Coordinates of C-alpha atoms in Angstrom, one line a residue:
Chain X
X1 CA -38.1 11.6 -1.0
X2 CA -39.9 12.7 2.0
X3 CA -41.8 15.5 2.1
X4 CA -40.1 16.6 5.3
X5 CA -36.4 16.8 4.3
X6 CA -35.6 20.5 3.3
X7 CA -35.4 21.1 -0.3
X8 CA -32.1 22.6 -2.0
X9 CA -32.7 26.0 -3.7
X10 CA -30.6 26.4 -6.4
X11 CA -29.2 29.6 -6.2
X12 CA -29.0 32.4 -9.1
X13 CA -25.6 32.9 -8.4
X14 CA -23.0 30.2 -9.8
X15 CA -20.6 28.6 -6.7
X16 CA -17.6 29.9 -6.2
X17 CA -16.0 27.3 -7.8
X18 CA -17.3 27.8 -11.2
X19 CA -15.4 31.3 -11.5
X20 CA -12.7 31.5 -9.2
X21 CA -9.7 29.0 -9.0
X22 CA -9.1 28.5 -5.5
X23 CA -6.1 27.5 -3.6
X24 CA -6.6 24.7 -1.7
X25 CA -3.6 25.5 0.7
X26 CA -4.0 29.2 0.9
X27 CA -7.3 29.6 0.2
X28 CA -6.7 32.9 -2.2
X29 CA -9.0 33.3 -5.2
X30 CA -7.9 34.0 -8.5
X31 CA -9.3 33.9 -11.8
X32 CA -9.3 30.5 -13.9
X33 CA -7.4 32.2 -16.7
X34 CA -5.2 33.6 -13.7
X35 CA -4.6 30.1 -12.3
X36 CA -3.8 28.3 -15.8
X37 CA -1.7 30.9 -17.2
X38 CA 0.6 30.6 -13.9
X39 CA 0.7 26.9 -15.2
X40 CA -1.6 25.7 -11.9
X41 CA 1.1 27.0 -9.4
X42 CA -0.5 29.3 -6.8
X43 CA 0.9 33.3 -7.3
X44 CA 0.5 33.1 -3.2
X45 CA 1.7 30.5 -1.7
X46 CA 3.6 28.6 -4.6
X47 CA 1.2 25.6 -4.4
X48 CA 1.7 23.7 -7.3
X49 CA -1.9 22.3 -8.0
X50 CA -2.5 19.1 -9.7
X51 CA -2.6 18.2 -13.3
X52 CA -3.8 15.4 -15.5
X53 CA -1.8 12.7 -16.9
X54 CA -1.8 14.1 -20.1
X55 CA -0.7 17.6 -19.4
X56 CA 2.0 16.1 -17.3
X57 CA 3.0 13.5 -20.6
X58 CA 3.0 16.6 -22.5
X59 CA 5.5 18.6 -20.2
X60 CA 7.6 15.6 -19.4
X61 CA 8.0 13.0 -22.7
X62 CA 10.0 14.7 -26.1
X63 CA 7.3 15.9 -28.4
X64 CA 5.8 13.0 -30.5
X65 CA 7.6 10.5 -28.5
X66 CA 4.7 9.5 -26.1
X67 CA 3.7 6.0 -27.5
X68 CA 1.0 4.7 -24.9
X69 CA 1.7 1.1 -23.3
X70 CA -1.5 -1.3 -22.6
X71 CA -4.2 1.3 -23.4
X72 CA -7.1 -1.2 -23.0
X73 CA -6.5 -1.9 -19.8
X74 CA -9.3 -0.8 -17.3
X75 CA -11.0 -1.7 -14.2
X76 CA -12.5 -4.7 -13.0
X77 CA -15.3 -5.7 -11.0
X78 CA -14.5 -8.8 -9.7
X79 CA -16.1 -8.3 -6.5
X80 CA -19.7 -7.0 -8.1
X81 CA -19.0 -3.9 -5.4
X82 CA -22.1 -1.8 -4.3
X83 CA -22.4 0.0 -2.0
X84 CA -25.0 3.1 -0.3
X85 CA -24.5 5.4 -3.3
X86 CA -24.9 2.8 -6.2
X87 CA -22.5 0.1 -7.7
X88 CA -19.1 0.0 -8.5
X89 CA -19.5 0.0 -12.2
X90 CA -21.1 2.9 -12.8
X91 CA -18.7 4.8 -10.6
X92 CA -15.9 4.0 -12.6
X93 CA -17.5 4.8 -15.5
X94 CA -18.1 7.8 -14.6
X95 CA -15.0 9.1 -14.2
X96 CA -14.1 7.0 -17.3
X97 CA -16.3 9.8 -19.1
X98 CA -15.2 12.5 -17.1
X99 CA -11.3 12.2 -17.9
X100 CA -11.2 10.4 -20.6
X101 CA -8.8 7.5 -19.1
X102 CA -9.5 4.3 -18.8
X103 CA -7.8 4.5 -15.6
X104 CA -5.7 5.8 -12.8
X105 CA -2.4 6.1 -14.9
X106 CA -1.6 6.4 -18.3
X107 CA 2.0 5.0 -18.9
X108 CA 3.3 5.1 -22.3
X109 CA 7.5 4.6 -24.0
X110 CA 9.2 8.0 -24.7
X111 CA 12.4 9.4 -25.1
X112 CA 13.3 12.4 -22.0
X113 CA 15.7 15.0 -23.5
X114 CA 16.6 12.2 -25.7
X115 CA 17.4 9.3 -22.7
X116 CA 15.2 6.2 -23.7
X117 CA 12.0 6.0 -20.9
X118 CA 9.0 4.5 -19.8
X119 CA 6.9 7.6 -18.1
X120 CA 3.6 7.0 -15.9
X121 CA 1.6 9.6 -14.6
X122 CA -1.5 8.9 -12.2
X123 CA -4.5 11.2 -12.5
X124 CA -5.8 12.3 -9.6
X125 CA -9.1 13.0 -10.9
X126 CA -9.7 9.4 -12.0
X127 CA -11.6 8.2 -8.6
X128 CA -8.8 10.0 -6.5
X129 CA -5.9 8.6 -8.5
X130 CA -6.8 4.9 -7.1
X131 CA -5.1 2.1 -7.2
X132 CA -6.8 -1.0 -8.4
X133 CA -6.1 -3.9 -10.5
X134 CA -5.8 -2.0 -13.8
X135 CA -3.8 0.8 -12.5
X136 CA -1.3 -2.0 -10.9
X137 CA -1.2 -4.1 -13.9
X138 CA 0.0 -0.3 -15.9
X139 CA 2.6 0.3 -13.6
X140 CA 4.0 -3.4 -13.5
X141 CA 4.0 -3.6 -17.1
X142 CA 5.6 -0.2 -17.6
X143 CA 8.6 -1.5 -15.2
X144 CA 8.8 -5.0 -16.9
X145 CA 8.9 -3.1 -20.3
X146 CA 11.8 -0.8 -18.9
X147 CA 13.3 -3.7 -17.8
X148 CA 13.3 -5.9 -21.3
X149 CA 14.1 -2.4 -23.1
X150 CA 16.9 -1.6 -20.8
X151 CA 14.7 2.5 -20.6
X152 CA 14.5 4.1 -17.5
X153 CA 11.1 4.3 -15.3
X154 CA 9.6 7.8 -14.1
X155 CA 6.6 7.8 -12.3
X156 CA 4.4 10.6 -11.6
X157 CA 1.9 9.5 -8.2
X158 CA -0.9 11.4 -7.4
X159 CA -3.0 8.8 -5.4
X160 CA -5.6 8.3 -1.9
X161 CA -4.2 4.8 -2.0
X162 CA -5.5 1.6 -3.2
X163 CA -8.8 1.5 -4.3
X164 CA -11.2 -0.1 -2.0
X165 CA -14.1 -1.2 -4.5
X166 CA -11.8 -4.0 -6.1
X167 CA -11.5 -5.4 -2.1
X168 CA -8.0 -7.5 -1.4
X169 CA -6.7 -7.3 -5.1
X170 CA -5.9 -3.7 -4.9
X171 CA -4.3 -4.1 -2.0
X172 CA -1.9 -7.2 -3.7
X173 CA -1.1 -4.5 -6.2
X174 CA 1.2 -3.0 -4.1
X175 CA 3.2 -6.0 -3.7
X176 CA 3.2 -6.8 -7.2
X177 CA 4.5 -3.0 -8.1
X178 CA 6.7 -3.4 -5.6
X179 CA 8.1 -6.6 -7.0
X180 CA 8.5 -5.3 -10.8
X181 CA 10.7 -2.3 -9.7
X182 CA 12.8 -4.4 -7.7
X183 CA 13.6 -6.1 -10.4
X184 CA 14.1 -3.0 -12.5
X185 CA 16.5 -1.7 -9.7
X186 CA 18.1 -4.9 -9.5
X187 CA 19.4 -4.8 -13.0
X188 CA 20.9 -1.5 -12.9
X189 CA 18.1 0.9 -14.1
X190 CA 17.3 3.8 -12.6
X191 CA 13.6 4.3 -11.1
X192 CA 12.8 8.2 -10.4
X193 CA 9.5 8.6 -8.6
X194 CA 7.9 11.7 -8.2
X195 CA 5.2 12.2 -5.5
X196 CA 3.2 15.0 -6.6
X197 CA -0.2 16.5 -4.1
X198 CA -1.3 14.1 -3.0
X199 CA 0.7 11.0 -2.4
X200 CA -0.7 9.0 0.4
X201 CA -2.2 5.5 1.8
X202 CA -1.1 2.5 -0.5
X203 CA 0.5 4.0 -2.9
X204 CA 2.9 6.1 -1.3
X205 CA 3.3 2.8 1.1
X206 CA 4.5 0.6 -2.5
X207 CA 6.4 1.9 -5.2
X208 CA 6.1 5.9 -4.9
X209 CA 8.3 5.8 -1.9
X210 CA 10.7 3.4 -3.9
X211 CA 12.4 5.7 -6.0
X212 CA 16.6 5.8 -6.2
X213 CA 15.5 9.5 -6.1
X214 CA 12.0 10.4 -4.7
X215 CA 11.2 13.4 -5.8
X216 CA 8.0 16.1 -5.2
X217 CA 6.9 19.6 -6.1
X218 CA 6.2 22.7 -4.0
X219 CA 3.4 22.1 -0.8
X220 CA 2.8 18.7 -1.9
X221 CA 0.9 16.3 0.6
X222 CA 3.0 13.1 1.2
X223 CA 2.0 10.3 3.6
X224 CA 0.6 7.3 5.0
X225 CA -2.2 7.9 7.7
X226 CA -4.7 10.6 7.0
X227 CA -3.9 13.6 9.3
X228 CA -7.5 13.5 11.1
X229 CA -6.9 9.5 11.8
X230 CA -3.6 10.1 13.4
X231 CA -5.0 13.6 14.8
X232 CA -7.7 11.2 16.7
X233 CA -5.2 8.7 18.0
X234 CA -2.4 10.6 19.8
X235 CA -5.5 13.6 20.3
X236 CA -3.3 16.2 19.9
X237 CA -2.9 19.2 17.2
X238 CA -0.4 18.3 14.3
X239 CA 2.0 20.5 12.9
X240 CA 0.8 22.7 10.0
X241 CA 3.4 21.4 7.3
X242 CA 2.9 18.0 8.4
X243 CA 3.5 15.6 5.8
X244 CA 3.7 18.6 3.3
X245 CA 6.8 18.1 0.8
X246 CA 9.1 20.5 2.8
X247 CA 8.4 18.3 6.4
X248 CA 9.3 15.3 4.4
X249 CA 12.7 16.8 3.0
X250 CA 13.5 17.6 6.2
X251 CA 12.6 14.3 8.2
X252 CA 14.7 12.5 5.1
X253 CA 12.6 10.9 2.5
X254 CA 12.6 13.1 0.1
X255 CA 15.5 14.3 -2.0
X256 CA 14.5 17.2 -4.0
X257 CA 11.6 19.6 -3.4
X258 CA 11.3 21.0 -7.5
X259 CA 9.8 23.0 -8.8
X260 CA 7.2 22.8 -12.0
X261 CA 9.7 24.8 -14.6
X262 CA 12.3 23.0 -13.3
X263 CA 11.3 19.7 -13.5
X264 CA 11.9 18.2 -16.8
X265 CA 15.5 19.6 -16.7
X266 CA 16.3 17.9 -13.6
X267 CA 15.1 14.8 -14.4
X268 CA 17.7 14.8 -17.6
X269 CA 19.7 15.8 -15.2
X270 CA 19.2 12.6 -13.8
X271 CA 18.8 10.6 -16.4
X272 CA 22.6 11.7 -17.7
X273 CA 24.2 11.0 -14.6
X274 CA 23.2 7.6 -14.3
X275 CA 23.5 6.5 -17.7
X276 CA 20.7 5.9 -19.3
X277 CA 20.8 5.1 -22.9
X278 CA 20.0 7.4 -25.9
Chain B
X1 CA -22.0 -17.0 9.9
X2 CA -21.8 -13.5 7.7
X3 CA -18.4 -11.6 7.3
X4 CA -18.8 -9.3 10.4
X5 CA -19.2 -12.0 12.9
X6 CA -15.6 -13.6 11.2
X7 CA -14.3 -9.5 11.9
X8 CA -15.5 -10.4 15.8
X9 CA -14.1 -13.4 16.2
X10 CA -10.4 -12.2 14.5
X11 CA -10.4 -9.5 17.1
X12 CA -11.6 -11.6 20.0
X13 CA -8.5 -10.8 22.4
X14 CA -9.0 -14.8 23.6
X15 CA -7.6 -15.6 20.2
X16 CA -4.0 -17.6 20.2
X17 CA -1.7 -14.3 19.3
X18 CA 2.2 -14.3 18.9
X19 CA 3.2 -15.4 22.6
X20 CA 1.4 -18.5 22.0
X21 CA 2.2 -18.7 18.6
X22 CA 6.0 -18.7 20.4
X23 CA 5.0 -21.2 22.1
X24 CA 2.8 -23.7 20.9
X25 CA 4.1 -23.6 17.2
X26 CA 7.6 -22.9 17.7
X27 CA 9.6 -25.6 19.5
X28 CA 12.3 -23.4 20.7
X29 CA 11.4 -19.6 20.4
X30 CA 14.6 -16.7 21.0
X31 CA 13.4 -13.4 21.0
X32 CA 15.4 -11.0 19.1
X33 CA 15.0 -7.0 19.3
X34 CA 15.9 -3.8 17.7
X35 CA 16.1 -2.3 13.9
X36 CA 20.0 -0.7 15.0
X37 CA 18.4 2.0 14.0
X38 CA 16.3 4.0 16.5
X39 CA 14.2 1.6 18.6
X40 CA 12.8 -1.6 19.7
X41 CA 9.2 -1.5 18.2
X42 CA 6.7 -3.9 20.2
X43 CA 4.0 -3.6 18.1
X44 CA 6.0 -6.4 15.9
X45 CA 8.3 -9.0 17.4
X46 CA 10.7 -11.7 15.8
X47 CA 13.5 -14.0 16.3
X48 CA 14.6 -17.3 15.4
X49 CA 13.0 -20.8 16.3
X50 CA 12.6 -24.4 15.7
X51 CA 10.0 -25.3 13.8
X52 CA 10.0 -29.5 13.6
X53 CA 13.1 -29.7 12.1
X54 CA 13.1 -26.4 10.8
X55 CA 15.4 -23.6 11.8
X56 CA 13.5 -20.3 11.6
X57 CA 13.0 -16.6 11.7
X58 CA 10.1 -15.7 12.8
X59 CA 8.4 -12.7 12.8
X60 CA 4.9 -11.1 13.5
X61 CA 2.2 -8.9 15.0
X62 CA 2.3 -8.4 18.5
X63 CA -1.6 -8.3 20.2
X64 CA -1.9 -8.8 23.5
X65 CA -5.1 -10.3 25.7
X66 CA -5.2 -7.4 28.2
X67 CA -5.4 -3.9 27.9
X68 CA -2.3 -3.6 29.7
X69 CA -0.6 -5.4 27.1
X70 CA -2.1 -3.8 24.2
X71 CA -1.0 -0.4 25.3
X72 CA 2.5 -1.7 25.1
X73 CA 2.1 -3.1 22.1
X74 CA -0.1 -0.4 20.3
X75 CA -2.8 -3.1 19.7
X76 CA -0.3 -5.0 17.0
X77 CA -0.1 -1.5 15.2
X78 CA 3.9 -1.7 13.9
X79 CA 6.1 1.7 13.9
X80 CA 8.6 1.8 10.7
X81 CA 11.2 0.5 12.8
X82 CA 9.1 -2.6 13.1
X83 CA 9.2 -3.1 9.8
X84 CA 12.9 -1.8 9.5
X85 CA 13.3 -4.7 12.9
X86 CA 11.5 -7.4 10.4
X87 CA 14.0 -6.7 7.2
X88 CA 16.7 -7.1 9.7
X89 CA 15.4 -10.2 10.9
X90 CA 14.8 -12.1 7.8
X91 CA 18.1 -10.8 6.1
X92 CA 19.7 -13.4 8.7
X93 CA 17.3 -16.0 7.8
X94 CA 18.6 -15.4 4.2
X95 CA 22.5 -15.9 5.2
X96 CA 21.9 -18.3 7.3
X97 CA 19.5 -20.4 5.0
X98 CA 17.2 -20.2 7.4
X99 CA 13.4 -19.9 6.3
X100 CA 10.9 -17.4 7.6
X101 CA 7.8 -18.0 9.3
X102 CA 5.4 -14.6 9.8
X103 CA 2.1 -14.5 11.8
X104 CA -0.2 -11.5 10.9
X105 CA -2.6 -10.2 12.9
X106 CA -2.8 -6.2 13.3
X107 CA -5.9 -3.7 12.5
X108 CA -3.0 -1.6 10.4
X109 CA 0.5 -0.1 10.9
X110 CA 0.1 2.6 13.7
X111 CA -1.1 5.9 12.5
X112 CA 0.7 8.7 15.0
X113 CA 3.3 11.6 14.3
X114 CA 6.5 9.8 14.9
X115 CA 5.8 6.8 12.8
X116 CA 4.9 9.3 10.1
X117 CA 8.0 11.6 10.7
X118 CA 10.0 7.7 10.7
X119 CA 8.7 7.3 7.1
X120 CA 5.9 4.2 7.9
X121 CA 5.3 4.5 4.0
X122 CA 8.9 4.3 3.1
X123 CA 9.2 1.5 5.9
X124 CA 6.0 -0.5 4.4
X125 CA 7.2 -0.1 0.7
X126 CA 10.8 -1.0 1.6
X127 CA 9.6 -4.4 3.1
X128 CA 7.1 -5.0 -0.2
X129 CA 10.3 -4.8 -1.9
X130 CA 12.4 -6.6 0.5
X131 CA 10.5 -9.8 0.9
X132 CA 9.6 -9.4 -2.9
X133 CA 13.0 -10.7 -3.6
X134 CA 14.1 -12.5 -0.6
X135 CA 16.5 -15.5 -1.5
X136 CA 14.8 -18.2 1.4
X137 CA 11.3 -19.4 1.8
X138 CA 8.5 -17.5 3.6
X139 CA 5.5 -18.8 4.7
X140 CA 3.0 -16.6 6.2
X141 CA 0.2 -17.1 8.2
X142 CA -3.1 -14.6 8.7
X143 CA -3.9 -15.4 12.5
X144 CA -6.7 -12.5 12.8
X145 CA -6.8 -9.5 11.1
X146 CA -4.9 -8.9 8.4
X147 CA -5.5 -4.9 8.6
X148 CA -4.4 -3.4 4.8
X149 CA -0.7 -2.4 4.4
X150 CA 0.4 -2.8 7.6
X151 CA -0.7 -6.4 7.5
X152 CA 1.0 -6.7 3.9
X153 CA 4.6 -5.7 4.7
X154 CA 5.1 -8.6 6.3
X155 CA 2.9 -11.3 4.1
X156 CA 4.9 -11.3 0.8
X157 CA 5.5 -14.9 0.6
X158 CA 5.4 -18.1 -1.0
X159 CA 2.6 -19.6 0.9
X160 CA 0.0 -18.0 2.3
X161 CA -1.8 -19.7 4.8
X162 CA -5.1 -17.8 6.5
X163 CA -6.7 -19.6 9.9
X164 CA -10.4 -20.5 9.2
X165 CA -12.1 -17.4 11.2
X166 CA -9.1 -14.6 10.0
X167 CA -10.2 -11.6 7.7
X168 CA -7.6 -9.9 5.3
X169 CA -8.7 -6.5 4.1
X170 CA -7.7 -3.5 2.1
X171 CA -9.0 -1.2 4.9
X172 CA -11.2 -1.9 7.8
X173 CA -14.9 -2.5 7.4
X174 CA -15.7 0.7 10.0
X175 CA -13.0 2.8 7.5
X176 CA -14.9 1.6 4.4
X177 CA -17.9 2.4 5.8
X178 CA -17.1 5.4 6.7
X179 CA -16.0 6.7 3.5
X180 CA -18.3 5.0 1.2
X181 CA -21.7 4.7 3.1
X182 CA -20.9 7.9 4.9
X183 CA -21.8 5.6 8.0
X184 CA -19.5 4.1 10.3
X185 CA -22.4 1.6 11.4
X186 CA -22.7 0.3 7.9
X187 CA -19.5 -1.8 8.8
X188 CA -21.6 -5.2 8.2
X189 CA -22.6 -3.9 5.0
X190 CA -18.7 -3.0 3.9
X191 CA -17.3 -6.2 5.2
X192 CA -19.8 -8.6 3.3
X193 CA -19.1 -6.1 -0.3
X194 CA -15.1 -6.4 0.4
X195 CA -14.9 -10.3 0.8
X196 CA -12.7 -10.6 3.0
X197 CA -13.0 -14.4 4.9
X198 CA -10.5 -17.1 3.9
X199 CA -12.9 -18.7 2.0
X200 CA -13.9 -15.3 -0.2
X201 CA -9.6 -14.7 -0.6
X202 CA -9.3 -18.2 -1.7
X203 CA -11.3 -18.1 -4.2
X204 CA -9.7 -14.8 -5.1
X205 CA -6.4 -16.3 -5.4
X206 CA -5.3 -14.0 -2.7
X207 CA -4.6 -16.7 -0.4
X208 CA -2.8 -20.6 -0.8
X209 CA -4.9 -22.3 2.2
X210 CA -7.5 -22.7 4.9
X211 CA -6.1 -23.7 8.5
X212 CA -9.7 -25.0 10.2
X213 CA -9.8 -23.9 13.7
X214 CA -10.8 -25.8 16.8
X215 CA -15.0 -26.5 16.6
X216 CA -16.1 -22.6 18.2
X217 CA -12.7 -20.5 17.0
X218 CA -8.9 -20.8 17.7
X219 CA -10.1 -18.9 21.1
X220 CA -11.9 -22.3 22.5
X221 CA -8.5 -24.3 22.4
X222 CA -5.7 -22.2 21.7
X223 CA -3.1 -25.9 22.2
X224 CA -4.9 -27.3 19.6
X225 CA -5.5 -24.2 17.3
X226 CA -1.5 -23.9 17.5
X227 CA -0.7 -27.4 16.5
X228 CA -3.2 -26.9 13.6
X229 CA -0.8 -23.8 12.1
X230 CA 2.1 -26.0 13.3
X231 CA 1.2 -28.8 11.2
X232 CA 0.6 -26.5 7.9
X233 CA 3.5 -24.6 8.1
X234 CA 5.8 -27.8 8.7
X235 CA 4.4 -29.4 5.0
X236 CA 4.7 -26.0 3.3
X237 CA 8.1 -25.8 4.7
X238 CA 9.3 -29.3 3.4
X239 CA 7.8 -28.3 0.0
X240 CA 9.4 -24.7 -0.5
X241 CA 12.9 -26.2 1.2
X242 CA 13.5 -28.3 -1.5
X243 CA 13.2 -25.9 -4.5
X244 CA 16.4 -24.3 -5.5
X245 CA 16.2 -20.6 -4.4
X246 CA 16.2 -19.2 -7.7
X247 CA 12.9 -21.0 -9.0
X248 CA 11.3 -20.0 -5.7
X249 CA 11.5 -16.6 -6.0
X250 CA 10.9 -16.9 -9.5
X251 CA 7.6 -18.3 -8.3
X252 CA 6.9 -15.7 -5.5
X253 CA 7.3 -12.6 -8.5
X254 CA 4.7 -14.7 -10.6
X255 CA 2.5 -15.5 -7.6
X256 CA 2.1 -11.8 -6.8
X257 CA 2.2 -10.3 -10.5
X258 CA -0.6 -12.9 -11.6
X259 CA -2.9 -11.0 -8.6
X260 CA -5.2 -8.6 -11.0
X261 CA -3.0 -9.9 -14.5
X262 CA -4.8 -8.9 -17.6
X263 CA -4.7 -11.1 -20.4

């Protein structure tokens, strides 16, 4: 370090952040306790925050029911990736420690108000949900498996898009996603994706947009192209709900904006109405 | 030669792109336009050709050599209904046993307001899908820059061919940069970590085959670079024509599902 660059006081008082749960769209405080208690949803704006996988297997998968499919999988380095701020490795690792995955989505069998599943949820706080090669190799396997076992496939996204450190192989994943739920589609089963904040780049480019029902929660943000990328190519101001859940329901690629509470109901909904077996 | 003087010559605009691609590797080349849906997208073309022997759709990226061009083509940078055009396209090379034939060369599908509002993700992911299962052969062929998901929607196929000085990519070594060295100018540095030259993807598996390019780049005799791709796609095209359709897709599904397979 040189003796020239301004040092960083730490300050007495804690950040914000440590006390108050903010709301990323509205940008109201409230209290942690505040925040979980209203089950992440903000009081204000109705901003359903994100969750991890587990929290969402727990609200989603018949109690005792979750039965985790390939668990060992993890990342893999293929490409010896470093770059300014260290090595690939040791990035993934640390979010290894700091979640408790082994990657992106955690996809497991389970029964849904009794229908037989296979449920996969993406964690947004593993390395921003990314997709690499382990996090493909889940979802395919999940959709072969509800394939051979004739279950229906539910996938919670919550994903910046393919993950860049594993180079061209992440970016094959979502051909090879795309490929297994085709043929899960194909042989009658129903695939329900749901697109919760945020949903964007490769992944909402491969199977989270595949869905015979794409569903998404309250104030989500669904796209492709970040909003400052396309805000610098046609230089001009963007609406403010662009590419929020509610602009997508309107422009058509959405079915159902749904709420939190409402969720698991709807999907048995769902899973009753086309047939899925007990 | 490093990785970023292969991302210079893939986007040298003297490079053979689809017109000569028309041309030179198609014997008889019909444009065909529209995705009956909303538009005419120009940032990717298709219609059906000869090939040798071989009737054809083909489809790809559309960069131009002047600016002129490239505004009316958004640079090679498809809308949705490009992709929706491209579907539309090879679903007559399917009923009509016709193979297809894609060139891909594009820095990414176009980022703008309508092609969001159009659903470019749903359009991309629908055309993953689509060629995923497609009942005739495709070969495709990285020409340039094969720029992430945009350059993906249309290379789902059973060969993959990739011209000598081409780069295929996740995201662009400037976008990389950007995010991970927090440095736009560390693009070198990001395009020599992602490997992204034909010869880093074929040892990947990402990729079937190297088409050399004319001594310089494709850009020094664009006739001959043609004939090159011309000649590689003809022999992948007798091979994938004579398996029955089922076993080739077969094929294709393992192809793509043994990218990143845990064992």
């Amino acid at each position: 370090m040189g003796w020239f660059e301004p040092k960083t006081e730490k300050s007495a008082v804690p950040p914000a952040k440590a006390i108050w749960a903010i709301c990323p769209k509205c940008n109201s405080h409230f209290s942690k306790a505040q925040w979980k208690k209203n089950d992440s949803i903000c009081p204000k704006c109705n901003y359903h925050g994100r969750l991890s996988a587990r929290e969402r297997i727990a609200r989603m998968a018949d109690e005792g029911s979750f039965e985790e499919l390939s668990p060992e999988i993890s990342y893999s380095d293929h490409l010896k990736f470093r770059d300014a701020a260290g090595d690939y490795r040791s990035k993934v690792e640390a979010a290894m420690k700091k979640t408790g995955e082994k990657e992106s989505v955690v996809t497991g069998r389970c029964t849904i108000g009794g229908f037989k599943s296979v449920l996969g949820v993406m964690d947004f706080s593993f390395m921003g949900g990314s997709l690499g090669t382990g996090a493909g190799e889940k979802i395919t396997v999940a959709a072969e498996t509800a394939l051979a076992e004739r279950r229906a496939l539910i996938i919670f996204s919550a994903s910046g898009g393919a993950r860049m450190h594993e180079g061209i192989l992440s970016l094959m994943q979502m051909a090879k996603t795309s490929a297994a739920i085709q043929r899960l589609k194909a042989a009658g089963l129903p695939f329900i994706s749901v697109l919760t904040d945020p949903t964007t780049g490769g992944v909402s480019a491969s199977y989270a947009m595949l869905g015979d029902v794409n569903i998404t929660e309250p104030r989500a943000l669904i796209g492709f192209a970040g909003r400052r990328v396309i805000e610098n190519t046609i230089r001009q101001k963007l609406p403010e709900d662009f590419q929020s859940a509610e602009y997508l329901l309107k422009h058509g690629f959405i079915d159902r904006v749904v709420a939190r509470s409402e969720m698991k109901g709807f999907i048995v909904k769902l899973l009753d109405l086309f047939g899925v077996s007990k | 030669m490093n990785a970023m003087d292969k991302v210079k010559i893939a986007r040298d605009p003297r490079r053979p792109h689809f017109n000569e691609f028309a041309k030179f590797v198609c014997d008889d080349f019909e444009e065909l336009h529209g995705d009956r849906l909303v538009n005419d997208d120009r940032g990717l073309v298709g219609g059906v050709a000869k090939i040798g022997d071989f009737r054809c759709v083909v489809l790809g990226h559309n960069k131009g050599a002047t600016v002129e061009e490239n505004m009316a083509s958004n640079f090679g940078m498809a809308c949705p209904d490009g992709y929706r055009k491209a579907m539309r396209l090879a679903s007559l090379a399917e009923r009509f046993h016709m193979p297809v034939v894609t060139f891909v060369d594009t820095p990414g599908a176009y980022p703008g307001r309508e092609a969001e509002e159009r659903g470019q993700a749903e359009a991309i992911a629908k055309s993953l899908e689509f060629f995923s299962a497609l009942k005739t052969p495709v070969v495709v062929v990285v020409t340039g820059e094969g720029g992430s998901g945009g350059a993906l929607a249309i290379a789902v196929g059973d060969k993959i061919l990739m011209l000598e000085n081409a780069v295929y990519s996740v995201i662009s070594p400037e976008g990389c940069a950007g995010i991970l060295w927090r440095d736009g100018s560390k693009a070198p540095e990001a395009a020599e970590a992602l490997k992204i030259t034909a010869t880093d993807l074929l040892a990947l598996g990402a990729i079937d085959e190297v088409v050399p390019e004319p001594k310089g780049g494709a850009h020094k005799n664009v006739k001959s670079a043609c004939l090159k791709i011309k000649r590689a796609v003809i022999a992948k095209l007798k091979e994938l024509t004579k398996l029955p359709v089922e076993e080739l897709v077969q094929k294709r599904y393992d192809k793509f599902v043994a990218m990143g397979r845990f064992n």
